[in-house]
């Protein structure tokens, strides 16, 4: 297995960190990953360990404000920044893996990002996979959500701890402990991110019937962070 790291230029000229894992020889297809809120590309070793030995290339990048990528933690000014970053990332993937089928994979908030992106830009994608996507009200304090709506217009960059319940990450205690002890993980959010995420959920739900490429949604029925009702 070949592993490489690098950066690419995202929306607005921001340099974002990415990793890739390739099998020996030409890959069957490519799986670019969009991670969830507060985490980073390095948390998908289980995906890498499964797909790369099967002959697939896996790419993953750290969203702005996450992991090794720059930017205020948990802040975006508008959702188009995420969409633009994914577009730039996929351009890099297509450049490095020409003429290979590309299946965009997103988890949790990354699942929402992937679905919303695929609705806007299906070209170049063979399909989209969403794991536990945020398609309904997320599992954070309702008080914080209400407060965020007010603050988004006056203090959009105000940093708040989302009080995300780490025990809801997984039923596997080892996974929870790895998450809690990961120095690149954070639970910080901002009012603007909250309102932009809500708008993205509403838009994606309203336009779901317009999906023009194969789409697979996988969602745990006991998910406490991204309610499965949204996927249903």
JSON list of C-alpha atoms in Angstrom, two decimals:
[
{"chain": "A", "resi": 1, "resn": "UNK", "atom": "CA", "xyz": [0.00, 0.00, 0.00]},
{"chain": "A", "resi": 2, "resn": "UNK", "atom": "CA", "xyz": [1.33, 3.42, -0.98]},
{"chain": "A", "resi": 3, "resn": "UNK", "atom": "CA", "xyz": [0.55, 6.37, 1.32]},
{"chain": "A", "resi": 4, "resn": "UNK", "atom": "CA", "xyz": [1.13, 10.02, 0.43]},
{"chain": "A", "resi": 5, "resn": "UNK", "atom": "CA", "xyz": [0.29, 13.37, 2.00]},
{"chain": "A", "resi": 6, "resn": "UNK", "atom": "CA", "xyz": [0.01, 16.80, 0.46]},
{"chain": "A", "resi": 7, "resn": "UNK", "atom": "CA", "xyz": [-2.03, 19.96, 0.08]},
{"chain": "A", "resi": 8, "resn": "UNK", "atom": "CA", "xyz": [-4.33, 21.37, -2.57]},
{"chain": "A", "resi": 9, "resn": "UNK", "atom": "CA", "xyz": [-5.89, 24.78, -3.10]},
{"chain": "A", "resi": 10, "resn": "UNK", "atom": "CA", "xyz": [-9.48, 24.94, -1.94]},
{"chain": "A", "resi": 11, "resn": "UNK", "atom": "CA", "xyz": [-12.19, 27.57, -2.18]},
{"chain": "A", "resi": 12, "resn": "UNK", "atom": "CA", "xyz": [-10.84, 31.11, -1.86]},
{"chain": "A", "resi": 13, "resn": "UNK", "atom": "CA", "xyz": [-7.22, 29.97, -2.13]},
{"chain": "A", "resi": 14, "resn": "UNK", "atom": "CA", "xyz": [-7.03, 28.15, 1.21]},
{"chain": "A", "resi": 15, "resn": "UNK", "atom": "CA", "xyz": [-4.44, 25.34, 1.23]},
{"chain": "A", "resi": 16, "resn": "UNK", "atom": "CA", "xyz": [-6.05, 22.16, 2.55]},
{"chain": "A", "resi": 17, "resn": "UNK", "atom": "CA", "xyz": [-4.37, 18.98, 3.77]},
{"chain": "A", "resi": 18, "resn": "UNK", "atom": "CA", "xyz": [-5.10, 15.63, 2.14]},
{"chain": "A", "resi": 19, "resn": "UNK", "atom": "CA", "xyz": [-3.94, 12.01, 2.18]},
{"chain": "A", "resi": 20, "resn": "UNK", "atom": "CA", "xyz": [-4.14, 9.20, -0.34]},
{"chain": "A", "resi": 21, "resn": "UNK", "atom": "CA", "xyz": [-3.69, 5.45, -0.13]},
{"chain": "A", "resi": 22, "resn": "UNK", "atom": "CA", "xyz": [-3.15, 3.45, -3.33]},
{"chain": "A", "resi": 23, "resn": "UNK", "atom": "CA", "xyz": [-2.92, -0.26, -4.09]},
{"chain": "A", "resi": 24, "resn": "UNK", "atom": "CA", "xyz": [-0.20, -1.77, -6.21]},
{"chain": "A", "resi": 25, "resn": "UNK", "atom": "CA", "xyz": [-0.99, -1.24, -9.86]},
{"chain": "A", "resi": 26, "resn": "UNK", "atom": "CA", "xyz": [-3.87, 0.70, -11.31]},
{"chain": "A", "resi": 27, "resn": "UNK", "atom": "CA", "xyz": [-6.86, 0.97, -8.96]},
{"chain": "A", "resi": 28, "resn": "UNK", "atom": "CA", "xyz": [-10.27, -0.41, -9.87]},
{"chain": "A", "resi": 29, "resn": "UNK", "atom": "CA", "xyz": [-11.96, 2.79, -8.74]},
{"chain": "A", "resi": 30, "resn": "UNK", "atom": "CA", "xyz": [-11.42, 5.73, -6.40]},
{"chain": "A", "resi": 31, "resn": "UNK", "atom": "CA", "xyz": [-13.11, 6.52, -3.08]},
{"chain": "A", "resi": 32, "resn": "UNK", "atom": "CA", "xyz": [-12.68, 10.17, -1.99]},
{"chain": "A", "resi": 33, "resn": "UNK", "atom": "CA", "xyz": [-13.80, 10.71, 1.63]},
{"chain": "A", "resi": 34, "resn": "UNK", "atom": "CA", "xyz": [-15.40, 13.74, 3.28]},
{"chain": "A", "resi": 35, "resn": "UNK", "atom": "CA", "xyz": [-15.15, 13.39, 7.07]},
{"chain": "A", "resi": 36, "resn": "UNK", "atom": "CA", "xyz": [-17.60, 14.51, 9.74]},
{"chain": "A", "resi": 37, "resn": "UNK", "atom": "CA", "xyz": [-17.79, 17.51, 12.05]},
{"chain": "A", "resi": 38, "resn": "UNK", "atom": "CA", "xyz": [-14.84, 17.95, 14.40]},
{"chain": "A", "resi": 39, "resn": "UNK", "atom": "CA", "xyz": [-12.78, 15.05, 13.06]},
{"chain": "A", "resi": 40, "resn": "UNK", "atom": "CA", "xyz": [-10.26, 14.62, 10.24]},
{"chain": "A", "resi": 41, "resn": "UNK", "atom": "CA", "xyz": [-9.04, 12.42, 7.39]},
{"chain": "A", "resi": 42, "resn": "UNK", "atom": "CA", "xyz": [-6.83, 10.29, 9.64]},
{"chain": "A", "resi": 43, "resn": "UNK", "atom": "CA", "xyz": [-9.83, 8.67, 11.33]},
{"chain": "A", "resi": 44, "resn": "UNK", "atom": "CA", "xyz": [-10.72, 6.48, 8.36]},
{"chain": "A", "resi": 45, "resn": "UNK", "atom": "CA", "xyz": [-8.09, 3.79, 8.67]},
{"chain": "A", "resi": 46, "resn": "UNK", "atom": "CA", "xyz": [-10.79, 1.12, 8.79]},
{"chain": "A", "resi": 47, "resn": "UNK", "atom": "CA", "xyz": [-12.03, 2.23, 5.37]},
{"chain": "A", "resi": 48, "resn": "UNK", "atom": "CA", "xyz": [-8.50, 2.32, 4.00]},
{"chain": "A", "resi": 49, "resn": "UNK", "atom": "CA", "xyz": [-7.64, -1.12, 5.39]},
{"chain": "A", "resi": 50, "resn": "UNK", "atom": "CA", "xyz": [-10.71, -2.63, 3.77]},
{"chain": "A", "resi": 51, "resn": "UNK", "atom": "CA", "xyz": [-10.78, -1.01, 0.33]},
{"chain": "A", "resi": 52, "resn": "UNK", "atom": "CA", "xyz": [-7.13, -0.61, -0.64]},
{"chain": "A", "resi": 53, "resn": "UNK", "atom": "CA", "xyz": [-6.31, -4.36, -0.41]},
{"chain": "A", "resi": 54, "resn": "UNK", "atom": "CA", "xyz": [-9.35, -4.92, -2.64]},
{"chain": "A", "resi": 55, "resn": "UNK", "atom": "CA", "xyz": [-7.73, -2.75, -5.31]},
{"chain": "A", "resi": 56, "resn": "UNK", "atom": "CA", "xyz": [-9.33, 0.64, -4.66]},
{"chain": "A", "resi": 57, "resn": "UNK", "atom": "CA", "xyz": [-7.59, 3.98, -4.13]},
{"chain": "A", "resi": 58, "resn": "UNK", "atom": "CA", "xyz": [-8.77, 6.02, -1.15]},
{"chain": "A", "resi": 59, "resn": "UNK", "atom": "CA", "xyz": [-8.37, 9.79, -0.87]},
{"chain": "A", "resi": 60, "resn": "UNK", "atom": "CA", "xyz": [-9.37, 11.95, 2.10]},
{"chain": "A", "resi": 61, "resn": "UNK", "atom": "CA", "xyz": [-8.88, 15.59, 3.06]},
{"chain": "A", "resi": 62, "resn": "UNK", "atom": "CA", "xyz": [-9.27, 17.69, 6.18]},
{"chain": "A", "resi": 63, "resn": "UNK", "atom": "CA", "xyz": [-12.12, 20.17, 5.89]},
{"chain": "A", "resi": 64, "resn": "UNK", "atom": "CA", "xyz": [-11.27, 23.82, 6.51]},
{"chain": "A", "resi": 65, "resn": "UNK", "atom": "CA", "xyz": [-11.18, 24.46, 10.24]},
{"chain": "A", "resi": 66, "resn": "UNK", "atom": "CA", "xyz": [-10.51, 20.78, 10.91]},
{"chain": "A", "resi": 67, "resn": "UNK", "atom": "CA", "xyz": [-7.51, 18.51, 11.44]},
{"chain": "A", "resi": 68, "resn": "UNK", "atom": "CA", "xyz": [-4.35, 19.70, 9.73]},
{"chain": "A", "resi": 69, "resn": "UNK", "atom": "CA", "xyz": [-6.13, 22.19, 7.49]},
{"chain": "A", "resi": 70, "resn": "UNK", "atom": "CA", "xyz": [-6.06, 25.90, 8.37]},
{"chain": "A", "resi": 71, "resn": "UNK", "atom": "CA", "xyz": [-9.02, 28.07, 9.24]},
{"chain": "A", "resi": 72, "resn": "UNK", "atom": "CA", "xyz": [-10.92, 28.91, 12.43]},
{"chain": "A", "resi": 73, "resn": "UNK", "atom": "CA", "xyz": [-12.10, 25.73, 14.14]},
{"chain": "A", "resi": 74, "resn": "UNK", "atom": "CA", "xyz": [-15.72, 24.98, 13.29]},
{"chain": "A", "resi": 75, "resn": "UNK", "atom": "CA", "xyz": [-16.31, 28.08, 11.16]},
{"chain": "A", "resi": 76, "resn": "UNK", "atom": "CA", "xyz": [-17.41, 28.73, 7.60]},
{"chain": "A", "resi": 77, "resn": "UNK", "atom": "CA", "xyz": [-18.86, 31.93, 6.22]},
{"chain": "A", "resi": 78, "resn": "UNK", "atom": "CA", "xyz": [-21.08, 30.12, 3.73]},
{"chain": "A", "resi": 79, "resn": "UNK", "atom": "CA", "xyz": [-21.78, 26.50, 2.76]},
{"chain": "A", "resi": 80, "resn": "UNK", "atom": "CA", "xyz": [-20.39, 27.17, -0.73]},
{"chain": "A", "resi": 81, "resn": "UNK", "atom": "CA", "xyz": [-16.93, 27.03, 0.85]},
{"chain": "A", "resi": 82, "resn": "UNK", "atom": "CA", "xyz": [-17.36, 23.33, 1.63]},
{"chain": "A", "resi": 83, "resn": "UNK", "atom": "CA", "xyz": [-18.81, 22.70, -1.83]},
{"chain": "A", "resi": 84, "resn": "UNK", "atom": "CA", "xyz": [-15.94, 24.54, -3.48]},
{"chain": "A", "resi": 85, "resn": "UNK", "atom": "CA", "xyz": [-13.38, 22.63, -1.42]},
{"chain": "A", "resi": 86, "resn": "UNK", "atom": "CA", "xyz": [-14.89, 19.30, -2.49]},
{"chain": "A", "resi": 87, "resn": "UNK", "atom": "CA", "xyz": [-14.86, 20.40, -6.12]},
{"chain": "A", "resi": 88, "resn": "UNK", "atom": "CA", "xyz": [-11.17, 21.32, -5.92]},
{"chain": "A", "resi": 89, "resn": "UNK", "atom": "CA", "xyz": [-10.42, 18.05, -4.13]},
{"chain": "A", "resi": 90, "resn": "UNK", "atom": "CA", "xyz": [-12.17, 16.00, -6.81]},
{"chain": "A", "resi": 91, "resn": "UNK", "atom": "CA", "xyz": [-10.27, 17.87, -9.52]},
{"chain": "A", "resi": 92, "resn": "UNK", "atom": "CA", "xyz": [-7.07, 16.73, -7.79]},
{"chain": "A", "resi": 93, "resn": "UNK", "atom": "CA", "xyz": [-8.36, 13.16, -7.57]},
{"chain": "A", "resi": 94, "resn": "UNK", "atom": "CA", "xyz": [-9.33, 13.07, -11.25]},
{"chain": "A", "resi": 95, "resn": "UNK", "atom": "CA", "xyz": [-5.95, 14.50, -12.20]},
{"chain": "A", "resi": 96, "resn": "UNK", "atom": "CA", "xyz": [-4.10, 11.81, -10.24]},
{"chain": "A", "resi": 97, "resn": "UNK", "atom": "CA", "xyz": [-6.49, 8.96, -11.13]},
{"chain": "A", "resi": 98, "resn": "UNK", "atom": "CA", "xyz": [-7.60, 9.67, -14.71]},
{"chain": "A", "resi": 99, "resn": "UNK", "atom": "CA", "xyz": [-10.40, 7.58, -16.21]},
{"chain": "A", "resi": 100, "resn": "UNK", "atom": "CA", "xyz": [-11.16, 5.83, -12.92]},
{"chain": "A", "resi": 101, "resn": "UNK", "atom": "CA", "xyz": [-14.72, 5.59, -11.60]},
{"chain": "A", "resi": 102, "resn": "UNK", "atom": "CA", "xyz": [-15.08, 7.90, -8.60]},
{"chain": "A", "resi": 103, "resn": "UNK", "atom": "CA", "xyz": [-17.50, 7.23, -5.73]},
{"chain": "A", "resi": 104, "resn": "UNK", "atom": "CA", "xyz": [-17.75, 10.13, -3.27]},
{"chain": "A", "resi": 105, "resn": "UNK", "atom": "CA", "xyz": [-18.11, 8.96, 0.35]},
{"chain": "A", "resi": 106, "resn": "UNK", "atom": "CA", "xyz": [-19.17, 11.24, 3.19]},
{"chain": "A", "resi": 107, "resn": "UNK", "atom": "CA", "xyz": [-19.80, 10.51, 6.87]},
{"chain": "A", "resi": 108, "resn": "UNK", "atom": "CA", "xyz": [-22.13, 12.45, 9.22]},
{"chain": "A", "resi": 109, "resn": "UNK", "atom": "CA", "xyz": [-21.74, 16.15, 8.34]},
{"chain": "A", "resi": 110, "resn": "UNK", "atom": "CA", "xyz": [-19.49, 14.92, 5.53]},
{"chain": "A", "resi": 111, "resn": "UNK", "atom": "CA", "xyz": [-22.42, 12.83, 4.30]},
{"chain": "A", "resi": 112, "resn": "UNK", "atom": "CA", "xyz": [-24.50, 15.99, 4.01]},
{"chain": "A", "resi": 113, "resn": "UNK", "atom": "CA", "xyz": [-21.63, 17.75, 2.24]},
{"chain": "A", "resi": 114, "resn": "UNK", "atom": "CA", "xyz": [-21.29, 14.84, -0.21]},
{"chain": "A", "resi": 115, "resn": "UNK", "atom": "CA", "xyz": [-25.02, 14.62, -0.98]},
{"chain": "A", "resi": 116, "resn": "UNK", "atom": "CA", "xyz": [-25.41, 18.37, -1.38]},
{"chain": "A", "resi": 117, "resn": "UNK", "atom": "CA", "xyz": [-22.37, 18.44, -3.64]},
{"chain": "A", "resi": 118, "resn": "UNK", "atom": "CA", "xyz": [-23.62, 15.56, -5.79]},
{"chain": "A", "resi": 119, "resn": "UNK", "atom": "CA", "xyz": [-26.94, 17.34, -6.30]},
{"chain": "A", "resi": 120, "resn": "UNK", "atom": "CA", "xyz": [-25.12, 20.43, -7.53]},
{"chain": "A", "resi": 121, "resn": "UNK", "atom": "CA", "xyz": [-22.28, 18.73, -9.44]},
{"chain": "A", "resi": 122, "resn": "UNK", "atom": "CA", "xyz": [-22.98, 15.10, -10.39]},
{"chain": "A", "resi": 123, "resn": "UNK", "atom": "CA", "xyz": [-20.57, 15.29, -13.31]},
{"chain": "A", "resi": 124, "resn": "UNK", "atom": "CA", "xyz": [-17.45, 13.19, -12.83]},
{"chain": "A", "resi": 125, "resn": "UNK", "atom": "CA", "xyz": [-19.02, 11.01, -10.15]},
{"chain": "A", "resi": 126, "resn": "UNK", "atom": "CA", "xyz": [-20.02, 7.37, -10.63]},
{"chain": "A", "resi": 127, "resn": "UNK", "atom": "CA", "xyz": [-22.01, 7.52, -7.40]},
{"chain": "A", "resi": 128, "resn": "UNK", "atom": "CA", "xyz": [-22.27, 8.98, -3.92]},
{"chain": "A", "resi": 129, "resn": "UNK", "atom": "CA", "xyz": [-22.29, 7.14, -0.57]},
{"chain": "A", "resi": 130, "resn": "UNK", "atom": "CA", "xyz": [-23.51, 8.77, 2.64]},
{"chain": "A", "resi": 131, "resn": "UNK", "atom": "CA", "xyz": [-22.81, 7.14, 6.00]},
{"chain": "A", "resi": 132, "resn": "UNK", "atom": "CA", "xyz": [-25.03, 8.44, 8.80]},
{"chain": "A", "resi": 133, "resn": "UNK", "atom": "CA", "xyz": [-25.55, 11.77, 7.02]},
{"chain": "A", "resi": 134, "resn": "UNK", "atom": "CA", "xyz": [-26.85, 14.83, 8.86]},
{"chain": "A", "resi": 135, "resn": "UNK", "atom": "CA", "xyz": [-30.25, 15.23, 7.18]},
{"chain": "A", "resi": 136, "resn": "UNK", "atom": "CA", "xyz": [-32.26, 16.22, 10.27]},
{"chain": "A", "resi": 137, "resn": "UNK", "atom": "CA", "xyz": [-31.69, 18.26, 13.41]},
{"chain": "A", "resi": 138, "resn": "UNK", "atom": "CA", "xyz": [-28.30, 17.27, 14.82]},
{"chain": "A", "resi": 139, "resn": "UNK", "atom": "CA", "xyz": [-27.83, 15.97, 18.35]},
{"chain": "A", "resi": 140, "resn": "UNK", "atom": "CA", "xyz": [-26.60, 19.12, 20.07]},
{"chain": "A", "resi": 141, "resn": "UNK", "atom": "CA", "xyz": [-28.24, 21.37, 22.64]},
{"chain": "A", "resi": 142, "resn": "UNK", "atom": "CA", "xyz": [-31.50, 22.94, 21.30]},
{"chain": "A", "resi": 143, "resn": "UNK", "atom": "CA", "xyz": [-30.64, 26.05, 23.30]},
{"chain": "A", "resi": 144, "resn": "UNK", "atom": "CA", "xyz": [-27.32, 26.38, 21.47]},
{"chain": "A", "resi": 145, "resn": "UNK", "atom": "CA", "xyz": [-29.06, 25.92, 18.12]},
{"chain": "A", "resi": 146, "resn": "UNK", "atom": "CA", "xyz": [-31.60, 28.64, 18.89]},
{"chain": "A", "resi": 147, "resn": "UNK", "atom": "CA", "xyz": [-28.88, 30.94, 20.16]},
{"chain": "A", "resi": 148, "resn": "UNK", "atom": "CA", "xyz": [-26.82, 30.30, 17.04]},
{"chain": "A", "resi": 149, "resn": "UNK", "atom": "CA", "xyz": [-29.61, 31.57, 14.79]},
{"chain": "A", "resi": 150, "resn": "UNK", "atom": "CA", "xyz": [-29.56, 34.90, 16.59]},
{"chain": "A", "resi": 151, "resn": "UNK", "atom": "CA", "xyz": [-25.80, 35.15, 16.85]},
{"chain": "A", "resi": 152, "resn": "UNK", "atom": "CA", "xyz": [-25.11, 34.20, 13.23]},
{"chain": "A", "resi": 153, "resn": "UNK", "atom": "CA", "xyz": [-26.11, 37.67, 12.14]},
{"chain": "A", "resi": 154, "resn": "UNK", "atom": "CA", "xyz": [-24.21, 39.61, 14.79]},
{"chain": "A", "resi": 155, "resn": "UNK", "atom": "CA", "xyz": [-21.36, 37.37, 16.01]},
{"chain": "A", "resi": 156, "resn": "UNK", "atom": "CA", "xyz": [-20.95, 34.73, 13.28]},
{"chain": "A", "resi": 157, "resn": "UNK", "atom": "CA", "xyz": [-17.44, 33.72, 14.41]},
{"chain": "A", "resi": 158, "resn": "UNK", "atom": "CA", "xyz": [-18.23, 33.33, 18.11]},
{"chain": "A", "resi": 159, "resn": "UNK", "atom": "CA", "xyz": [-16.70, 30.00, 19.11]},
{"chain": "A", "resi": 160, "resn": "UNK", "atom": "CA", "xyz": [-18.90, 27.70, 21.19]},
{"chain": "A", "resi": 161, "resn": "UNK", "atom": "CA", "xyz": [-18.39, 24.19, 22.51]},
{"chain": "A", "resi": 162, "resn": "UNK", "atom": "CA", "xyz": [-21.13, 22.08, 20.94]},
{"chain": "A", "resi": 163, "resn": "UNK", "atom": "CA", "xyz": [-21.05, 19.70, 23.92]},
{"chain": "A", "resi": 164, "resn": "UNK", "atom": "CA", "xyz": [-21.01, 16.81, 21.46]},
{"chain": "A", "resi": 165, "resn": "UNK", "atom": "CA", "xyz": [-21.50, 13.54, 23.32]},
{"chain": "A", "resi": 166, "resn": "UNK", "atom": "CA", "xyz": [-18.44, 11.45, 22.47]},
{"chain": "A", "resi": 167, "resn": "UNK", "atom": "CA", "xyz": [-20.12, 8.28, 23.76]},
{"chain": "A", "resi": 168, "resn": "UNK", "atom": "CA", "xyz": [-22.57, 8.61, 20.87]},
{"chain": "A", "resi": 169, "resn": "UNK", "atom": "CA", "xyz": [-19.78, 8.22, 18.31]},
{"chain": "A", "resi": 170, "resn": "UNK", "atom": "CA", "xyz": [-19.84, 4.43, 18.47]},
{"chain": "A", "resi": 171, "resn": "UNK", "atom": "CA", "xyz": [-20.95, 1.47, 20.57]},
{"chain": "A", "resi": 172, "resn": "UNK", "atom": "CA", "xyz": [-17.32, 0.31, 20.41]},
{"chain": "A", "resi": 173, "resn": "UNK", "atom": "CA", "xyz": [-15.58, 1.75, 23.48]},
{"chain": "A", "resi": 174, "resn": "UNK", "atom": "CA", "xyz": [-12.19, 1.57, 21.76]},
{"chain": "A", "resi": 175, "resn": "UNK", "atom": "CA", "xyz": [-13.49, 3.85, 19.00]},
{"chain": "A", "resi": 176, "resn": "UNK", "atom": "CA", "xyz": [-14.84, 6.31, 21.57]},
{"chain": "A", "resi": 177, "resn": "UNK", "atom": "CA", "xyz": [-11.54, 6.37, 23.47]},
{"chain": "A", "resi": 178, "resn": "UNK", "atom": "CA", "xyz": [-9.57, 6.93, 20.27]},
{"chain": "A", "resi": 179, "resn": "UNK", "atom": "CA", "xyz": [-11.86, 9.85, 19.42]},
{"chain": "A", "resi": 180, "resn": "UNK", "atom": "CA", "xyz": [-11.58, 11.43, 22.87]},
{"chain": "A", "resi": 181, "resn": "UNK", "atom": "CA", "xyz": [-7.79, 11.10, 22.93]},
{"chain": "A", "resi": 182, "resn": "UNK", "atom": "CA", "xyz": [-7.21, 12.32, 19.37]},
{"chain": "A", "resi": 183, "resn": "UNK", "atom": "CA", "xyz": [-5.48, 15.74, 19.54]},
{"chain": "A", "resi": 184, "resn": "UNK", "atom": "CA", "xyz": [-6.78, 16.67, 16.09]},
{"chain": "A", "resi": 185, "resn": "UNK", "atom": "CA", "xyz": [-10.43, 16.19, 17.06]},
{"chain": "A", "resi": 186, "resn": "UNK", "atom": "CA", "xyz": [-12.45, 19.16, 18.34]},
{"chain": "A", "resi": 187, "resn": "UNK", "atom": "CA", "xyz": [-16.06, 19.92, 19.27]},
{"chain": "A", "resi": 188, "resn": "UNK", "atom": "CA", "xyz": [-16.02, 23.65, 18.52]},
{"chain": "A", "resi": 189, "resn": "UNK", "atom": "CA", "xyz": [-18.68, 25.29, 16.42]},
{"chain": "A", "resi": 190, "resn": "UNK", "atom": "CA", "xyz": [-19.82, 28.77, 15.47]},
{"chain": "A", "resi": 191, "resn": "UNK", "atom": "CA", "xyz": [-23.22, 30.37, 14.93]},
{"chain": "A", "resi": 192, "resn": "UNK", "atom": "CA", "xyz": [-22.60, 30.74, 11.21]},
{"chain": "A", "resi": 193, "resn": "UNK", "atom": "CA", "xyz": [-21.68, 27.07, 10.75]},
{"chain": "A", "resi": 194, "resn": "UNK", "atom": "CA", "xyz": [-24.86, 26.09, 12.58]},
{"chain": "A", "resi": 195, "resn": "UNK", "atom": "CA", "xyz": [-27.15, 28.20, 10.41]},
{"chain": "A", "resi": 196, "resn": "UNK", "atom": "CA", "xyz": [-25.38, 27.24, 7.18]},
{"chain": "A", "resi": 197, "resn": "UNK", "atom": "CA", "xyz": [-25.65, 23.55, 8.08]},
{"chain": "A", "resi": 198, "resn": "UNK", "atom": "CA", "xyz": [-29.37, 23.94, 8.77]},
{"chain": "A", "resi": 199, "resn": "UNK", "atom": "CA", "xyz": [-29.88, 25.62, 5.41]},
{"chain": "A", "resi": 200, "resn": "UNK", "atom": "CA", "xyz": [-27.91, 22.87, 3.67]},
{"chain": "A", "resi": 201, "resn": "UNK", "atom": "CA", "xyz": [-30.07, 20.19, 5.32]},
{"chain": "A", "resi": 202, "resn": "UNK", "atom": "CA", "xyz": [-33.26, 21.96, 4.23]},
{"chain": "A", "resi": 203, "resn": "UNK", "atom": "CA", "xyz": [-32.00, 22.45, 0.66]},
{"chain": "A", "resi": 204, "resn": "UNK", "atom": "CA", "xyz": [-30.80, 18.86, 0.31]},
{"chain": "A", "resi": 205, "resn": "UNK", "atom": "CA", "xyz": [-34.11, 17.47, 1.59]},
{"chain": "A", "resi": 206, "resn": "UNK", "atom": "CA", "xyz": [-36.05, 19.73, -0.77]},
{"chain": "A", "resi": 207, "resn": "UNK", "atom": "CA", "xyz": [-34.00, 18.65, -3.80]},
{"chain": "A", "resi": 208, "resn": "UNK", "atom": "CA", "xyz": [-33.41, 14.97, -2.94]},
{"chain": "A", "resi": 209, "resn": "UNK", "atom": "CA", "xyz": [-35.62, 13.74, -5.79]},
{"chain": "A", "resi": 210, "resn": "UNK", "atom": "CA", "xyz": [-33.29, 15.48, -8.26]},
{"chain": "A", "resi": 211, "resn": "UNK", "atom": "CA", "xyz": [-30.34, 13.15, -7.57]},
{"chain": "A", "resi": 212, "resn": "UNK", "atom": "CA", "xyz": [-29.07, 12.02, -10.98]},
{"chain": "A", "resi": 213, "resn": "UNK", "atom": "CA", "xyz": [-26.39, 9.50, -10.00]},
{"chain": "A", "resi": 214, "resn": "UNK", "atom": "CA", "xyz": [-26.51, 6.25, -7.99]},
{"chain": "A", "resi": 215, "resn": "UNK", "atom": "CA", "xyz": [-26.83, 7.06, -4.29]},
{"chain": "A", "resi": 216, "resn": "UNK", "atom": "CA", "xyz": [-26.38, 4.79, -1.27]},
{"chain": "A", "resi": 217, "resn": "UNK", "atom": "CA", "xyz": [-27.34, 5.98, 2.22]},
{"chain": "A", "resi": 218, "resn": "UNK", "atom": "CA", "xyz": [-26.34, 3.80, 5.19]},
{"chain": "A", "resi": 219, "resn": "UNK", "atom": "CA", "xyz": [-27.62, 4.90, 8.59]},
{"chain": "A", "resi": 220, "resn": "UNK", "atom": "CA", "xyz": [-27.64, 3.25, 12.01]},
{"chain": "A", "resi": 221, "resn": "UNK", "atom": "CA", "xyz": [-31.13, 3.16, 13.49]},
{"chain": "A", "resi": 222, "resn": "UNK", "atom": "CA", "xyz": [-29.77, 4.09, 16.93]},
{"chain": "A", "resi": 223, "resn": "UNK", "atom": "CA", "xyz": [-27.66, 7.06, 15.74]},
{"chain": "A", "resi": 224, "resn": "UNK", "atom": "CA", "xyz": [-27.88, 9.78, 18.41]},
{"chain": "A", "resi": 225, "resn": "UNK", "atom": "CA", "xyz": [-25.79, 12.41, 16.61]},
{"chain": "A", "resi": 226, "resn": "UNK", "atom": "CA", "xyz": [-27.36, 12.39, 13.15]},
{"chain": "A", "resi": 227, "resn": "UNK", "atom": "CA", "xyz": [-31.00, 11.27, 13.54]},
{"chain": "A", "resi": 228, "resn": "UNK", "atom": "CA", "xyz": [-31.87, 8.50, 11.05]},
{"chain": "A", "resi": 229, "resn": "UNK", "atom": "CA", "xyz": [-35.26, 10.10, 10.40]},
{"chain": "A", "resi": 230, "resn": "UNK", "atom": "CA", "xyz": [-33.55, 12.44, 7.96]},
{"chain": "A", "resi": 231, "resn": "UNK", "atom": "CA", "xyz": [-32.24, 9.56, 5.86]},
{"chain": "A", "resi": 232, "resn": "UNK", "atom": "CA", "xyz": [-35.60, 7.80, 5.87]}
]
